[in-house]
Coordinates of C-alpha atoms in Angstrom, one line a residue:
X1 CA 68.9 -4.8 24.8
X2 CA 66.4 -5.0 22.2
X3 CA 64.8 -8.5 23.5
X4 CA 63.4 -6.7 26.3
X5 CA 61.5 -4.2 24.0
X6 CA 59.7 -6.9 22.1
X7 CA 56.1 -7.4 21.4
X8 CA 54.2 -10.6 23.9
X9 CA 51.1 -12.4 23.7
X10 CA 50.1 -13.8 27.1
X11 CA 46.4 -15.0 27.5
X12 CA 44.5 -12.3 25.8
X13 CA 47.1 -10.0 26.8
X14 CA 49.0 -7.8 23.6
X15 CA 52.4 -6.3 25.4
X16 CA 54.5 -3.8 23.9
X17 CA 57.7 -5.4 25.6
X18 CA 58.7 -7.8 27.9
X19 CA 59.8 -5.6 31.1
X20 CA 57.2 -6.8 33.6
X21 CA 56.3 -4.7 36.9
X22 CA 56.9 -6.2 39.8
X23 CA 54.5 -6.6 42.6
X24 CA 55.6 -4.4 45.2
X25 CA 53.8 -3.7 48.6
X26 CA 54.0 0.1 49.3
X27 CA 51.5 0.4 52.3
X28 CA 50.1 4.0 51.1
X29 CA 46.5 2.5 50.7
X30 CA 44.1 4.5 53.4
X31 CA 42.8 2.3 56.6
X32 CA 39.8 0.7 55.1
X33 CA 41.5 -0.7 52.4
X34 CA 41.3 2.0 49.5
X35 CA 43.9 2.8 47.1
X36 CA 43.6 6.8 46.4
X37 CA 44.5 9.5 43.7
X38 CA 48.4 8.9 45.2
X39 CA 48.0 4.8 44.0
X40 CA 46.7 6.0 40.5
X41 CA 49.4 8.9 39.6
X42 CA 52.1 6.0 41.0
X43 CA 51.1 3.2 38.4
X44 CA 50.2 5.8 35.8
X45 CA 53.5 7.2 35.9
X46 CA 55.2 3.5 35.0
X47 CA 52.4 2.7 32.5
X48 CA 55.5 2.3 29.7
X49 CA 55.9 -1.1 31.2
X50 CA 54.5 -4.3 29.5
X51 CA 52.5 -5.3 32.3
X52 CA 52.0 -4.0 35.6
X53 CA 51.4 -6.0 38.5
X54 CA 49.9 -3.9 41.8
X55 CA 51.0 -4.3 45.2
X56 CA 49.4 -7.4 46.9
X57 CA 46.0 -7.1 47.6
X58 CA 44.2 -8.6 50.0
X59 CA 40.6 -10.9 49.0
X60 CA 39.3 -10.8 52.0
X61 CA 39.0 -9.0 55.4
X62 CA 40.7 -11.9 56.9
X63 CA 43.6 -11.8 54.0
X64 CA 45.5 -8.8 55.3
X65 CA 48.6 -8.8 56.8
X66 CA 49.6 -5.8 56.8
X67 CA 48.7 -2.4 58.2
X68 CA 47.7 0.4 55.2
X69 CA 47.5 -2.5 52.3
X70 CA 44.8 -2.3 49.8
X71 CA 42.2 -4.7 49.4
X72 CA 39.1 -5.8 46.7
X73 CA 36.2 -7.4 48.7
X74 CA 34.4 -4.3 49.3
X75 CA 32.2 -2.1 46.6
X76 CA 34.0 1.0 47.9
X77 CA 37.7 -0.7 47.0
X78 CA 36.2 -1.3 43.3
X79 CA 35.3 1.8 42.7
X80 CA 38.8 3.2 44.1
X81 CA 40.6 1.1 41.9
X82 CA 39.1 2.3 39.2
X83 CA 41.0 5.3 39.2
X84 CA 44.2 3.5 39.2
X85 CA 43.3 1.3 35.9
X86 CA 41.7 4.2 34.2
X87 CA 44.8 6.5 34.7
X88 CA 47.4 3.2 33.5
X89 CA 44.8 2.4 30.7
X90 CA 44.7 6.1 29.7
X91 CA 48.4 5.9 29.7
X92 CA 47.9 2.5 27.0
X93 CA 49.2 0.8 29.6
X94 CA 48.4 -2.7 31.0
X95 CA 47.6 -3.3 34.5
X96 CA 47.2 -6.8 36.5
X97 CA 45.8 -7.1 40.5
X98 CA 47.9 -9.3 42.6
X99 CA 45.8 -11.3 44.9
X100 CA 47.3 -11.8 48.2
X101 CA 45.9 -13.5 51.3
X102 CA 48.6 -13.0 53.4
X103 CA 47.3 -16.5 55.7
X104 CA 49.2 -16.4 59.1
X105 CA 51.3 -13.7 58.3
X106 CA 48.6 -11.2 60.0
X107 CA 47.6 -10.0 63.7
X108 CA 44.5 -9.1 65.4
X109 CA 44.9 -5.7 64.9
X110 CA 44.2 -5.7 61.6
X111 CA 40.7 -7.3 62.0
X112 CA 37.6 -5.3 63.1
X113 CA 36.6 -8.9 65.0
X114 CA 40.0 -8.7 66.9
X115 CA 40.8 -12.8 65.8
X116 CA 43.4 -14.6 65.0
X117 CA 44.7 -14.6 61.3
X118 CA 44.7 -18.4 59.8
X119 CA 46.9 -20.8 58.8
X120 CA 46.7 -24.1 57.2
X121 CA 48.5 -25.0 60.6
X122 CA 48.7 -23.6 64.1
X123 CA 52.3 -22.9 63.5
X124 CA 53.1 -19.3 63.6
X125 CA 56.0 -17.7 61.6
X126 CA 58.1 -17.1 64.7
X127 CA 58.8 -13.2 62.7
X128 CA 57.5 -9.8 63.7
X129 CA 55.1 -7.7 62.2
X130 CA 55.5 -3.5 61.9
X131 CA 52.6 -1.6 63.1
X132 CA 52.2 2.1 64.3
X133 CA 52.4 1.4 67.7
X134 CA 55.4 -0.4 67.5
X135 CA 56.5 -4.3 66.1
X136 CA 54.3 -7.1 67.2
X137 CA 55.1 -10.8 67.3
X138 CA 52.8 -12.7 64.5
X139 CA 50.2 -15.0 66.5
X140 CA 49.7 -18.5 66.2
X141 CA 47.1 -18.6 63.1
X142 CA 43.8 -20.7 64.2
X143 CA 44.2 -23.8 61.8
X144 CA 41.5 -23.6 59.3
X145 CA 38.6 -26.1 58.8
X146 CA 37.4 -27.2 55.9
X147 CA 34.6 -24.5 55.5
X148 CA 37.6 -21.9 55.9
X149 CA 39.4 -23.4 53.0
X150 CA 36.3 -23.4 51.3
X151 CA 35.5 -19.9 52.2
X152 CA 39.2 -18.4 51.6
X153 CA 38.5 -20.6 47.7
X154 CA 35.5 -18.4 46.9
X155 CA 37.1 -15.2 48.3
X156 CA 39.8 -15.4 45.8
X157 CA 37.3 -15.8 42.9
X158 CA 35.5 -12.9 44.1
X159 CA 38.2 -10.6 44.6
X160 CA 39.5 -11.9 40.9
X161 CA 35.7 -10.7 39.9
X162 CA 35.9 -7.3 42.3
X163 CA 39.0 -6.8 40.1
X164 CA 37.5 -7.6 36.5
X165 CA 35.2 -4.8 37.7
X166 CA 38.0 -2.1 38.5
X167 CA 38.8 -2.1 35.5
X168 CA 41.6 -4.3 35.7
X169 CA 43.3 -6.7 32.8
X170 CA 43.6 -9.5 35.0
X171 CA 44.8 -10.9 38.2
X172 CA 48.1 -12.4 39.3
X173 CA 47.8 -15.3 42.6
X174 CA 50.2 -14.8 45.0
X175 CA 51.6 -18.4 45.2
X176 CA 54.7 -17.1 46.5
X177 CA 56.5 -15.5 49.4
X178 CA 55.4 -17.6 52.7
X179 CA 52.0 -15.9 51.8
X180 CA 48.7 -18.7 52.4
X181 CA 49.0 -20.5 48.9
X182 CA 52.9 -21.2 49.7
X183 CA 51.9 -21.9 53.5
X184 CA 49.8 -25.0 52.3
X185 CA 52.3 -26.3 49.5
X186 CA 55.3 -25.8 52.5
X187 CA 55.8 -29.1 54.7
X188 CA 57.6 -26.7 57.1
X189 CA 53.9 -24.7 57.5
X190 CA 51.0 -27.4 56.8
X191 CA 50.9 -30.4 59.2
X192 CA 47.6 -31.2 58.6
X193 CA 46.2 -35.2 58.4
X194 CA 43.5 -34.0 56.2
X195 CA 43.4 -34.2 52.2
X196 CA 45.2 -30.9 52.3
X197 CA 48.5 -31.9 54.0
X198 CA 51.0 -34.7 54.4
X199 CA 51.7 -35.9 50.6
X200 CA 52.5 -33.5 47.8
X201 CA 49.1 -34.1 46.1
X202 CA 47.7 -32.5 48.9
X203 CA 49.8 -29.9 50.0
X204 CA 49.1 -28.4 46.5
X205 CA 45.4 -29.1 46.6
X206 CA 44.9 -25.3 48.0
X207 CA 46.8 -23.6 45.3
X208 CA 45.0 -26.1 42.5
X209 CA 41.8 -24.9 43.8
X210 CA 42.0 -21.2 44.3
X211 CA 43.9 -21.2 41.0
X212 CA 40.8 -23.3 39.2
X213 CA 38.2 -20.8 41.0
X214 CA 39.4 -18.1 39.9
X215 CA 40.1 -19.6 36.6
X216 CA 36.2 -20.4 36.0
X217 CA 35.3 -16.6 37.5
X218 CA 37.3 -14.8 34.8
X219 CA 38.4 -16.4 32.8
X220 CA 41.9 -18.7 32.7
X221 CA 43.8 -16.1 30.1
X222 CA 43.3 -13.3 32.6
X223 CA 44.9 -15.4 35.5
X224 CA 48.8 -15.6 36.6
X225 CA 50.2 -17.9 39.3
X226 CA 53.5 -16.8 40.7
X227 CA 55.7 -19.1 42.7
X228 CA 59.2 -19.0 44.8
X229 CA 60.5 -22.2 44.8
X230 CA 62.6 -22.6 48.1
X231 CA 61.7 -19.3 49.5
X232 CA 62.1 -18.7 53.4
X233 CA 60.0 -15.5 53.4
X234 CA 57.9 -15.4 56.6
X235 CA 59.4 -18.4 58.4
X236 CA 58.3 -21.3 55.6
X237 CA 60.4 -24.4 54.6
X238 CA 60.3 -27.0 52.3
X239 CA 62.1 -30.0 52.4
X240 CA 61.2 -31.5 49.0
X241 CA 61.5 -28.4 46.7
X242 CA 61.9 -29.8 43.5
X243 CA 59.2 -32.7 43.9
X244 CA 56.8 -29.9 45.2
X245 CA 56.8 -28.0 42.4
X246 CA 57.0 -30.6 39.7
X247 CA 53.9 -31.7 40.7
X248 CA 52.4 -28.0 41.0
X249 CA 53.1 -27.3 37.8
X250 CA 51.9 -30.0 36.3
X251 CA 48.6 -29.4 38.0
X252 CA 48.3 -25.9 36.9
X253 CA 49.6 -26.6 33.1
X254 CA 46.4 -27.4 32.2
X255 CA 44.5 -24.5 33.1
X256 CA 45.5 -22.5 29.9
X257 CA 46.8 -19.6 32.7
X258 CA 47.9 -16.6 31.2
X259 CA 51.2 -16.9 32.5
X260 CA 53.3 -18.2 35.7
X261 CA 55.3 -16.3 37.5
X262 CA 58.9 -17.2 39.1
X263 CA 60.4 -14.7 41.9
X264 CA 64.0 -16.9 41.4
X265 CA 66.0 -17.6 44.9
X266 CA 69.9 -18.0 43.4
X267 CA 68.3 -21.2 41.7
X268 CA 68.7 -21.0 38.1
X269 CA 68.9 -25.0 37.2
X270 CA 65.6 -25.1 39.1
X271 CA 64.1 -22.3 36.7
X272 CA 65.5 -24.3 34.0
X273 CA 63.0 -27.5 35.0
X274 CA 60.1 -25.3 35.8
X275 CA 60.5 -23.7 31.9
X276 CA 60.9 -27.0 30.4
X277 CA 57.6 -28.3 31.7
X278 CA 55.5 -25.1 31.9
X279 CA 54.3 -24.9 28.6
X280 CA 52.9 -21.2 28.3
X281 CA 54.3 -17.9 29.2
X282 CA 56.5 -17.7 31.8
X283 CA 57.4 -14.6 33.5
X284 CA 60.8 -14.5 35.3
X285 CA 62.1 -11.9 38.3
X286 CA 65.6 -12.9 37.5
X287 CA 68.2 -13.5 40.5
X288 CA 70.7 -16.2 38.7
X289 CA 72.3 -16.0 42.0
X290 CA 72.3 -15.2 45.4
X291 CA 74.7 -12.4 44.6
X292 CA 71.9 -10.9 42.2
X293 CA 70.1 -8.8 43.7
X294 CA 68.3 -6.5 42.7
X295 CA 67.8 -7.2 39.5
X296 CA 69.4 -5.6 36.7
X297 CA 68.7 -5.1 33.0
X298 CA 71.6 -7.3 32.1
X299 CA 70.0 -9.7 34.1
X300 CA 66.5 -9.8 32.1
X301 CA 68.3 -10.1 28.6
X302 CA 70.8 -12.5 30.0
X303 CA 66.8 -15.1 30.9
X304 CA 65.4 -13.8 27.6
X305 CA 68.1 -15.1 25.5
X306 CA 69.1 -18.4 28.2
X307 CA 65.1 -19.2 26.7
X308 CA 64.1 -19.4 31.1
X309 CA 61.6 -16.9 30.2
X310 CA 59.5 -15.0 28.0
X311 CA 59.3 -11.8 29.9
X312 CA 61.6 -10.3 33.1
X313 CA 59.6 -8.5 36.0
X314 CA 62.1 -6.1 38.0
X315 CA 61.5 -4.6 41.4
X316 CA 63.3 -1.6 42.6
X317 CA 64.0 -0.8 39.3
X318 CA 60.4 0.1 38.7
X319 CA 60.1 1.7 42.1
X320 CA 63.1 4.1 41.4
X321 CA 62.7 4.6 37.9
X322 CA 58.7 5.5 36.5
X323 CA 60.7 5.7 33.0
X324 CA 62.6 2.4 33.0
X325 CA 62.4 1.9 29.4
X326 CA 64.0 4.6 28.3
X327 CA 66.6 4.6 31.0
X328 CA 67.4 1.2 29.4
X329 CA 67.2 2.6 26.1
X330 CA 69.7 5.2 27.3
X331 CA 72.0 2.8 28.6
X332 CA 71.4 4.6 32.4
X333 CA 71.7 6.2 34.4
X334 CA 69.3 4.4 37.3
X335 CA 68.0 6.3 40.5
X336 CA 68.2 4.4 43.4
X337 CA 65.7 3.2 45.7
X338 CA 65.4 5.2 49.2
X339 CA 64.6 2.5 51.4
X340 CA 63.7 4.6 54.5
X341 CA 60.5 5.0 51.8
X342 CA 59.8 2.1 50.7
X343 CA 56.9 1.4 53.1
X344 CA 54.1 4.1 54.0
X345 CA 54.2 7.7 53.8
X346 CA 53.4 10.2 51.2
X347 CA 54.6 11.0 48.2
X348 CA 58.1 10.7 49.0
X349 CA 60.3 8.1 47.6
X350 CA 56.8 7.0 45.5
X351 CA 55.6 9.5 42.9
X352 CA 58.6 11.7 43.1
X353 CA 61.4 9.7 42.1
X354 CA 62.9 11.9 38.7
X355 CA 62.5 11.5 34.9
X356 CA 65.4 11.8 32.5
X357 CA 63.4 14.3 30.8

């Protein structure tokens, strides 16, 4: 599998292979947002990855959509994360912040003020959320005005700065996943009249935006855009798929991004189209089929040498295995996931998971 062990230039990036760390939320962050000495040892201990990409992080107070998720809009965050990249950088390796706003995937509970999270629409997601007093039905978001959209623009940017200042290499935009940026490309999710709903030139205006913000705060070859073309996560839809991201992509092409980012849905022909017109690096979390997943190494060399991507970002894999390379390297074996871990907790099922040495 040598492909996946090859050098990559990506923005100003120099990575030492092409096996990508997959953004993965773990809920361990303390109440006020802070990743802790728990956070750093976890990514230190898969620093022998390319790239790393953190668990989604929230921008903004109102960004959060999840209970014990870690965020960068506070000094005190900053300086938390800085242990993390200093412990990956120590490590040589590379370390990215995903920037989530989670949009109306959130609940009152998780905001000092007691509102309503946001939406693009007052639609809610019809899906629970887990808390520790038991699940709770996701609100209908307040629809946001155009000072919100403004507002939730500049947060980005400054959570992409908050991050430069942690230390980190870069940020990634979560674009994906029925998170806000997918909420306003999704006609399922954004009815709005205004120039930010109804044709597709709108419905990616959003996405554009916070993508160009954050862009001119950083830096464009320290920025990545991922995307889920036809995802259903948190009760989104689209009805005009290809279309939809045709025209996203072409929008974003000319922002000289570090990379984009594909989480792939079963879709491979529509991976095909989005590599033919994206024409920098392109980052794939391979699922060829519906059948797929999770991801396997065969999977990653199997994109690499199709020519759909440049690099391959696995999930569980990563979770499971801090040594990945040179379990692939060995040819196995693999520890499996224990999902009764996967969210919250300790140490267990995150910072213990075995070594083959």
């Amino acid at each position: 599998m040598h492909e996946l062990f090859e050098e990559l230039s990506a923005g100003k990036l120099e990575l030492s292979n092409r096996l990508v760390m997959a953004p993965m939320t773990r809920s361990r962050a303390v109440h006020d947002g802070k990743v802790t000495a728990l956070q750093a040892e976890y990514y230190a201990q898969r620093a022998g990855a390319g790239l790393i990409i953190t668990e989604g992080t929230q921008p903004s107070v109102r960004g959060q959509g999840y209970v014990w998720t870690p965020g960068l809009h506070s000094d005190e965050q900053v300086e938390a994360w800085r242990a993390v990249t200093d412990a990956v950088h120590a490590e040589g390796g590379v370390i990215f912040a995903q920037l989530m706003h989670t949009g109306r995937v959130g609940h009152p509970s998780l905001y000092p003020d007691g509102g309503l999270p946001v939406g693009p629409s007052p639609i809610a997601t019809g899906e629970k959320m887990w808390t520790p007093e038991g699940m709770l039905d996701h609100p209908e978001p307040r629809e946001m005005t155009l000072d919100d959209i403004a507002e939730a623009v500049a947060d980005f940017a400054a959570a992409a700065r908050n991050a430069i200042a942690a230390g980190f290499d870069g940020v990634e935009l979560h674009g994906a996943n029925g998170y806000l940026i997918q909420q306003f490309l999704a006609d399922g999710s954004n009815k709005r009249t205004d120039a930010y709903g109804g044709t597709i030139e709108n419905r990616i205006r959003f996405g554009v935006e916070v993508a160009k913000a954050v862009a001119d705060a950083i830096g464009p070859d320290r920025v990545g855009f991922r995307v889920s073309p036809g995802s259903v996560a948190n009760g989104v839809s689209e009805s005009d798929t290809g279309e939809l991201y045709d025209a996203l992509v072409a929008a974003l092409a000319p922002l000289g991004l570090a990379y984009l980012h594909i989480m792939e849905l079963g879709d491979r022909e529509s991976t095909r189209r989005i590599r033919a017109a994206w024409p920098g690096t392109l980052i794939l979390n391979p699922h060829p089929t519906l059948e797929s997943f999770s991801s396997t190494p065969e999977d990653g060399v199997e994109a690499l040498r199709e020519g759909v991507a440049d690099a391959v970002a696995f999930a569980q894999l990563w979770l499971a295995n801090p040594d990945l390379p040179a379990r692939i390297k060995a040819g196995g074996p693999y520890n499996e996931g224990d999902r009764a871990t996967f969210y919250g907790g300790d140490h267990r099922g995150y910072t213990d998971y075995p070594t083959l040495s």
